[in-house]
Coordinates of C-alpha atoms in Angstrom, one line a residue:
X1 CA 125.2 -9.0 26.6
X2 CA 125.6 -7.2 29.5
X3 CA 122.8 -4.2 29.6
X4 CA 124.9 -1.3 29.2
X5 CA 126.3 -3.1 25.7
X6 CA 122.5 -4.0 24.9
X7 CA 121.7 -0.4 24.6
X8 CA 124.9 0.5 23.1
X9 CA 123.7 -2.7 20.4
X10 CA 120.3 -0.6 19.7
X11 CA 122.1 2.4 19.1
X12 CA 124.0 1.1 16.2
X13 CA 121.5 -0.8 14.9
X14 CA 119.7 2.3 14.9
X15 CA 122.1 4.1 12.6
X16 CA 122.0 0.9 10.4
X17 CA 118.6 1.5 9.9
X18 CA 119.0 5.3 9.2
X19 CA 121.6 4.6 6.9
X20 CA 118.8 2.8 5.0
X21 CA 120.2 -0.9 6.0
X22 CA 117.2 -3.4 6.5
X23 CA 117.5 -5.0 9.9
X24 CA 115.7 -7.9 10.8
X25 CA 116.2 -8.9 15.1
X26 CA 114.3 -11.0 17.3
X27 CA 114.6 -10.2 20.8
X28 CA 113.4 -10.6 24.4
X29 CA 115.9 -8.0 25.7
X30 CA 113.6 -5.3 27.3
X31 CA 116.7 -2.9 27.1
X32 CA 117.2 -3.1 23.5
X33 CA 113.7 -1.8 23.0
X34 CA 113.5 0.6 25.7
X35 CA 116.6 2.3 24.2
X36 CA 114.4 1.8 21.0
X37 CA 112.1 3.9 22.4
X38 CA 114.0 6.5 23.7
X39 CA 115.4 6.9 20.7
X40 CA 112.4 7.3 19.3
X41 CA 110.4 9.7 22.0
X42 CA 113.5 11.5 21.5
X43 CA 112.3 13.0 18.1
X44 CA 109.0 14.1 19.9
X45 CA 109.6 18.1 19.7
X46 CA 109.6 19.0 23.6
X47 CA 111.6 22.0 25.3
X48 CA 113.0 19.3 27.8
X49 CA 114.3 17.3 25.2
X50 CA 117.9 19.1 24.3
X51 CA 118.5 18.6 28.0
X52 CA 117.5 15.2 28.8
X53 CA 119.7 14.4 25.4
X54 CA 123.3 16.5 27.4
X55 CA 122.6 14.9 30.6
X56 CA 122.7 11.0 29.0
X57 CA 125.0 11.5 26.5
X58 CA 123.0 11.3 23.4
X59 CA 123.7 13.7 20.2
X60 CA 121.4 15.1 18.3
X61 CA 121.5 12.8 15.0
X62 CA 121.0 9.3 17.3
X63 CA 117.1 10.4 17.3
X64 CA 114.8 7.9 15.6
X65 CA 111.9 8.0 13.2
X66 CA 109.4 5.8 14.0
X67 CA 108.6 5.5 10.2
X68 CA 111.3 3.7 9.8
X69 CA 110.8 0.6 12.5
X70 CA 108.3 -1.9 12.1
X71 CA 107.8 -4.2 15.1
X72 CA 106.3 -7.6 15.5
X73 CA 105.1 -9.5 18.3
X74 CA 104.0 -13.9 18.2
X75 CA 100.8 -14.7 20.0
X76 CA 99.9 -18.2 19.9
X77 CA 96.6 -19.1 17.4
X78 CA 93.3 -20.3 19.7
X79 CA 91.9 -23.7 18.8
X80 CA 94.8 -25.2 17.0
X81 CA 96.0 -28.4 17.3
X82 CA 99.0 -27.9 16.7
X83 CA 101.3 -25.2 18.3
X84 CA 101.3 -21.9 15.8
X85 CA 101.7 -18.5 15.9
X86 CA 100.4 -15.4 14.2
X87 CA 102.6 -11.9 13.6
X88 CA 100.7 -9.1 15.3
X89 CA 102.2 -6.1 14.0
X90 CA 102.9 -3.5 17.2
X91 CA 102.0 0.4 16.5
X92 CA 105.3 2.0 16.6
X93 CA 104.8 6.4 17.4
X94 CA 106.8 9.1 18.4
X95 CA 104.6 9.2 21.4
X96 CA 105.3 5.8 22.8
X97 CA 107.6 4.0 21.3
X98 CA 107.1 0.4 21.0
X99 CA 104.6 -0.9 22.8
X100 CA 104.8 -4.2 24.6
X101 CA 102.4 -4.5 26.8
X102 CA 103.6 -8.6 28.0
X103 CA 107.2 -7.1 28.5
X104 CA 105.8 -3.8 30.6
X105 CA 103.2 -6.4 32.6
X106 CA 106.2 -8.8 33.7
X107 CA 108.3 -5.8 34.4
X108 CA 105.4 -4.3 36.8
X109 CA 105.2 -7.9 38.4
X110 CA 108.6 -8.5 39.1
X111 CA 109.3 -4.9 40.4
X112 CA 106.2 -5.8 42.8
X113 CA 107.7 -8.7 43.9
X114 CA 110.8 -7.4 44.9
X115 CA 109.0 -4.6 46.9
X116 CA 107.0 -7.4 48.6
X117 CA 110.0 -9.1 49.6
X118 CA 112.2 -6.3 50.6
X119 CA 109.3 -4.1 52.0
X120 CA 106.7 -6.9 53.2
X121 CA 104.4 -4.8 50.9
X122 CA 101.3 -6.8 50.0

């Protein structure tokens, strides 16, 4: 899906999930859970939030509890001989969102890259 539609695609799934629907996604999409987050910082009680929520276009109910999400990361098990994976459950707050660190690191990287290119930045 194109970006814009990815976050569109959070925010409904978002209402699904207030609306007491269990959702179940997999994902790699950094956009889905960035919006995620958003709508999630955007129940932190801060005087900046009513106007951050105007100037991008989101009403008041589209704010999201982080109660209600439960997220999972794979990492793969050490030492096996065969290829496995554990669930690492992710803390989930109203402070931070989702965290995903491996998403944020190869976000940082390829941001530096493109500055190196286009800047010669070392």
């Amino acid at each position: 899906l194109h970006p814009k539609n990815q976050r569109l695609l959070a925010r409904f799934i978002s209402e699904l999930v207030k609306a007491k629907v269990n959702v179940f996604i997999t994902t790699h999409s950094d956009y889905l859970i960035r919006e995620f987050n958003s709508l999630i910082l955007m129940q932190y009680p801060q005087d900046h939030i009513p106007k951050i929520k105007e100037k991008f276009g989101y009403a008041e109910y589209e704010k999201l509890n982080s109660e209600l999400i439960n997220a999972y990361i794979t990492e793969p098990v050490e030492n096996s001989d065969r290829l496995l994976f554990n669930l690492k459950k992710l803390d989930v707050n109203p402070l931070n969102g989702i965290a995903i660190q491996s998403f944020d690191d190869q976000i940082l990287e390829m941001n530096l890259l493109q500055n190196s290119i286009m800047y010669g930045e070392d």
